[in-house]
Tab-separated table of C-alpha atoms in Angstrom:
chain	number	residue	atom	x	y	z
A	222	MET	CA	-101.697	342.669	40.093
A	223	SER	CA	-102.172	339.189	41.848
A	224	LEU	CA	-102.448	335.320	41.275
A	225	SER	CA	-106.165	335.950	42.412
A	226	ASP	CA	-107.373	337.969	39.428
A	227	PHE	CA	-106.952	335.044	37.806
A	228	GLN	CA	-108.829	331.141	38.309
A	229	VAL	CA	-105.801	328.806	38.226
A	230	ARG	CA	-106.198	325.306	38.043
A	231	ARG	CA	-102.390	323.802	37.921
A	232	PHE	CA	-99.290	324.901	37.426
A	233	VAL	CA	-96.385	322.339	35.581
A	234	GLY	CA	-92.734	322.488	35.152
A	235	VAL	CA	-90.377	320.345	32.668
A	236	VAL	CA	-86.707	319.822	33.059
A	237	GLU	CA	-84.391	318.685	30.145
A	238	GLU	CA	-81.283	318.030	31.168
A	239	THR	CA	-78.284	316.753	28.035
A	240	LEU	CA	-75.019	316.090	28.446
A	241	HIS	CA	-74.202	315.464	24.670
A	242	ASP	CA	-76.141	315.104	21.428
A	243	GLY	CA	-73.815	313.035	19.774
A	244	GLY	CA	-70.438	314.620	20.329
A	245	THR	CA	-68.403	314.690	23.144
A	246	PRO	CA	-69.947	315.520	26.445
A	247	LEU	CA	-70.485	318.607	27.805
A	248	ASP	CA	-68.083	319.788	31.161
A	249	GLU	CA	-71.981	320.924	32.354
A	250	PRO	CA	-75.283	319.676	30.982
A	251	LEU	CA	-77.518	322.148	29.001
A	252	LEU	CA	-80.289	322.405	31.166
A	253	LYS	CA	-83.908	324.076	29.539
A	254	ALA	CA	-86.873	324.346	31.548
A	255	ALA	CA	-90.492	325.188	30.758
A	256	ALA	CA	-92.575	326.926	33.122
A	257	GLY	CA	-96.679	326.844	32.412
A	258	VAL	CA	-99.915	327.639	34.136
A	259	VAL	CA	-103.863	326.710	33.162
A	260	ILE	CA	-105.913	329.206	33.934
A	261	LYS	CA	-110.183	329.515	33.139
A	262	ASN	CA	-110.054	332.011	30.140
A	263	PRO	CA	-112.527	334.666	30.816
A	264	PHE	CA	-113.472	335.138	27.287
A	265	SER	CA	-114.071	331.255	26.787
A	266	GLY	CA	-117.640	331.372	24.235
A	267	THR	CA	-117.501	334.783	23.106
A	268	TYR	CA	-116.013	337.767	21.695
A	269	SER	CA	-114.957	340.585	22.646
A	270	GLU	CA	-112.961	344.140	21.633
A	271	ASP	CA	-111.405	344.724	25.085
A	272	LEU	CA	-109.351	342.163	26.399
A	273	SER	CA	-107.157	344.568	28.417
A	274	SER	CA	-108.528	342.968	31.851
A	275	LEU	CA	-105.766	339.823	30.417
A	276	THR	CA	-103.104	341.933	30.355
A	277	VAL	CA	-103.588	344.583	32.827
A	278	SER	CA	-103.437	341.408	35.398
A	279	SER	CA	-100.736	339.397	33.380
A	280	PRO	CA	-97.381	340.798	35.362
A	281	ALA	CA	-98.605	338.472	37.861
A	282	LEU	CA	-98.342	335.737	35.725
A	283	GLY	CA	-95.187	336.675	34.188
A	284	THR	CA	-93.114	336.979	37.503
A	285	GLU	CA	-94.643	333.743	39.123
A	286	LEU	CA	-93.629	331.927	36.065
A	287	GLY	CA	-90.249	333.115	35.714
A	288	ARG	CA	-89.789	332.703	39.379
A	289	ARG	CA	-90.583	328.594	39.127
A	290	ALA	CA	-88.471	328.388	35.401
A	291	ILE	CA	-85.499	329.843	37.772
A	292	ARG	CA	-86.072	326.833	40.432
A	293	LEU	CA	-86.611	324.504	37.942
A	294	LEU	CA	-82.693	325.162	36.631
A	295	GLY	CA	-81.584	324.683	39.956
A	296	GLY	CA	-79.991	328.487	40.863
A	297	ARG	CA	-77.697	328.189	37.272
A	298	GLN	CA	-78.120	331.342	35.382
A	299	VAL	CA	-80.500	331.903	32.248
A	300	GLN	CA	-79.213	333.046	29.129
A	301	SER	CA	-81.929	332.266	26.925
A	302	TYR	CA	-85.507	332.790	27.393
A	303	GLY	CA	-89.083	332.519	25.830
A	304	LYS	CA	-93.003	332.448	25.904
A	305	GLY	CA	-96.101	331.436	24.685
A	306	GLY	CA	-99.365	329.891	25.357
A	307	ILE	CA	-102.373	327.949	23.744
A	308	ALA	CA	-105.941	329.317	23.842
A	309	GLY	CA	-108.515	326.169	24.420
A	310	LEU	CA	-111.051	325.451	21.636
A	311	ALA	CA	-113.703	327.491	23.171
A	312	GLY	CA	-111.273	330.544	22.847
A	313	GLU	CA	-109.035	332.883	20.403
A	314	GLN	CA	-105.215	333.127	19.857
A	315	GLU	CA	-105.960	336.827	20.947
A	316	HIS	CA	-106.513	335.661	24.076
A	317	VAL	CA	-103.382	334.046	24.630
A	318	VAL	CA	-101.612	336.988	23.000
A	319	ALA	CA	-103.158	339.435	25.606
A	320	CYS	CA	-101.368	337.582	28.781
A	321	VAL	CA	-97.820	338.008	26.993
A	322	THR	CA	-97.527	341.062	25.655
A	323	THR	CA	-94.901	343.689	26.534
A	324	VAL	CA	-96.313	343.966	30.215
A	325	PHE	CA	-95.930	340.310	30.877
A	326	GLY	CA	-92.533	340.155	29.439
A	327	ASP	CA	-90.766	342.779	31.265
A	328	ALA	CA	-92.052	341.176	34.457
A	329	PHE	CA	-90.812	337.858	33.390
A	330	ARG	CA	-87.790	339.327	32.340
A	331	GLU	CA	-86.851	340.583	36.056
A	332	ALA	CA	-87.937	337.753	37.582
A	333	VAL	CA	-85.127	335.838	35.778
A	334	GLY	CA	-82.384	338.285	35.867
A	335	GLY	CA	-82.832	340.758	33.492
A	336	GLY	CA	-81.900	340.875	29.194
A	337	ARG	CA	-81.686	342.905	26.854
A	338	ALA	CA	-83.562	341.091	24.118
A	339	TRP	CA	-86.919	340.917	22.923
A	340	ILE	CA	-88.624	337.726	24.238
A	341	SER	CA	-89.081	335.103	21.275
A	342	SER	CA	-93.192	333.904	21.499
A	343	VAL	CA	-95.338	331.605	19.844
A	344	THR	CA	-99.329	331.184	20.945
A	345	LYS	CA	-102.005	329.521	18.912
A	346	THR	CA	-105.451	327.626	19.754
A	347	ALA	CA	-105.429	323.872	20.074
A	348	ALA	CA	-107.246	321.008	22.425
A	349	ALA	CA	-106.303	319.615	25.292
A	350	GLY	CA	-103.047	317.461	24.553
A	351	THR	CA	-101.351	319.893	21.528
A	352	PRO	CA	-97.204	320.145	22.032
A	353	LEU	CA	-96.620	323.984	22.232
A	354	ASP	CA	-92.351	324.342	21.105
A	355	ILE	CA	-91.520	327.675	23.258
A	356	PRO	CA	-88.897	329.204	21.039
A	357	LEU	CA	-85.794	330.187	22.753
A	358	ALA	CA	-83.165	333.027	22.144
A	359	PHE	CA	-80.516	334.793	24.135
A	360	LYS	CA	-81.845	337.070	26.287
A	361	ASP	CA	-79.733	339.818	25.059
A	362	GLU	CA	-79.272	339.561	21.783
A	363	VAL	CA	-81.608	338.133	19.591
A	364	TYR	CA	-79.328	337.745	16.495
A	365	VAL	CA	-76.650	334.879	18.523
A	366	ARG	CA	-76.983	331.569	16.349
A	367	SER	CA	-75.945	329.436	19.188
A	368	HIS	CA	-78.442	330.037	21.325
A	369	TYR	CA	-81.866	329.681	18.845
A	370	ASP	CA	-83.498	327.140	20.408
A	371	ALA	CA	-87.212	325.396	21.861
A	372	ILE	CA	-88.581	323.500	24.236
A	373	THR	CA	-91.632	321.107	23.961
A	374	LEU	CA	-94.539	321.398	26.526
A	375	ARG	CA	-97.336	319.220	26.353
A	376	LEU	CA	-99.747	318.656	29.180
A	377	GLU	CA	-102.440	315.824	28.334
A	378	ASP	CA	-105.411	317.616	29.636
A	379	ALA	CA	-104.842	321.200	28.824
A	380	PRO	CA	-105.910	323.658	27.844
A	381	ARG	CA	-109.556	322.083	28.016
A	382	ALA	CA	-112.221	324.047	25.646
A	383	ASP	CA	-112.857	327.050	28.357
A	384	GLU	CA	-109.027	327.496	29.789
A	385	LEU	CA	-105.633	329.117	28.289
A	386	LEU	CA	-102.241	327.601	29.047
A	387	ILE	CA	-99.574	330.451	29.394
A	388	CYS	CA	-95.727	329.442	30.018
A	389	VAL	CA	-92.249	330.806	29.847
A	390	ALA	CA	-88.935	328.797	28.299
A	391	VAL	CA	-85.585	329.257	29.741
A	392	ALA	CA	-82.257	327.667	29.138
A	393	THR	CA	-78.484	327.841	30.551
A	394	GLY	CA	-76.495	327.943	27.647
A	395	PRO	CA	-76.729	327.508	23.539
A	396	ARG	CA	-77.657	324.602	21.656
A	397	VAL	CA	-75.715	321.605	22.305
A	398	HIS	CA	-72.605	320.989	20.257
A	399	HIS	CA	-73.476	324.493	18.377
A	400	ARG	CA	-71.349	325.054	15.380
A	401	VAL	CA	-72.987	327.392	12.562
A	402	GLY	CA	-71.382	330.358	12.946
A	403	GLY	CA	-72.823	333.697	13.734
A	404	MET	CA	-72.277	336.241	16.385
A	405	THR	CA	-71.256	334.315	19.843
A	406	ALA	CA	-72.823	335.362	23.206
A	407	ALA	CA	-69.437	336.530	24.086
A	408	GLU	CA	-69.112	339.312	21.352
A	409	ALA	CA	-72.915	340.470	21.827
A	410	SER	CA	-71.843	340.831	25.819
A	411	ARG	CA	-68.908	342.974	24.933
A	412	GLU	CA	-71.296	344.982	22.465
A	413	LEU	CA	-73.619	345.375	25.154
A	414	ALA	CA	-70.774	346.760	27.664
A	415	GLY	CA	-69.353	348.846	25.000
A	416	SER	CA	-72.250	350.667	24.803
A	417	LYS	CA	-72.738	351.464	28.704
A	418	ASN	CA	-69.585	352.977	28.390
């Protein structure tokens, strides 16, 4: 499994740095980042029952995108993550799903420093230039409400009809000025530590 299993056209990365959202400025800005890759869709224009060639090779994508996402955060620790993608119009949503299954997620998770929660995901079929809102959730417990968030990735020229855009997202903390209650990240971490004893 390596990136050479895919015909890569381009990589893309985007970072958002938020200091406040109308309230008191944060001591440390929230960073959100998305890393994506545009690849040729080998199933473009055809229907196949067996999409395993995409799935088997996908850990290489998960690892590379995870590494790129970490670099975009400038060394800060990942608190939340997500994944997703868009199939060009000659492809199917299922082609993207085949690229972001558990083996992709496990490789991505390892590349960004671990996590115990399942990784929120979004997939669709759309034309080039269509925005994708990649969901974010706390990496160790999906029920931590403060970290429910998203980052939008939009490429003017991708995915072309015969391409797939595969992407991941990470963030260094919860939503700016979150205040609607629920389980906190600290509580989730304590529960996790208790379950290991």
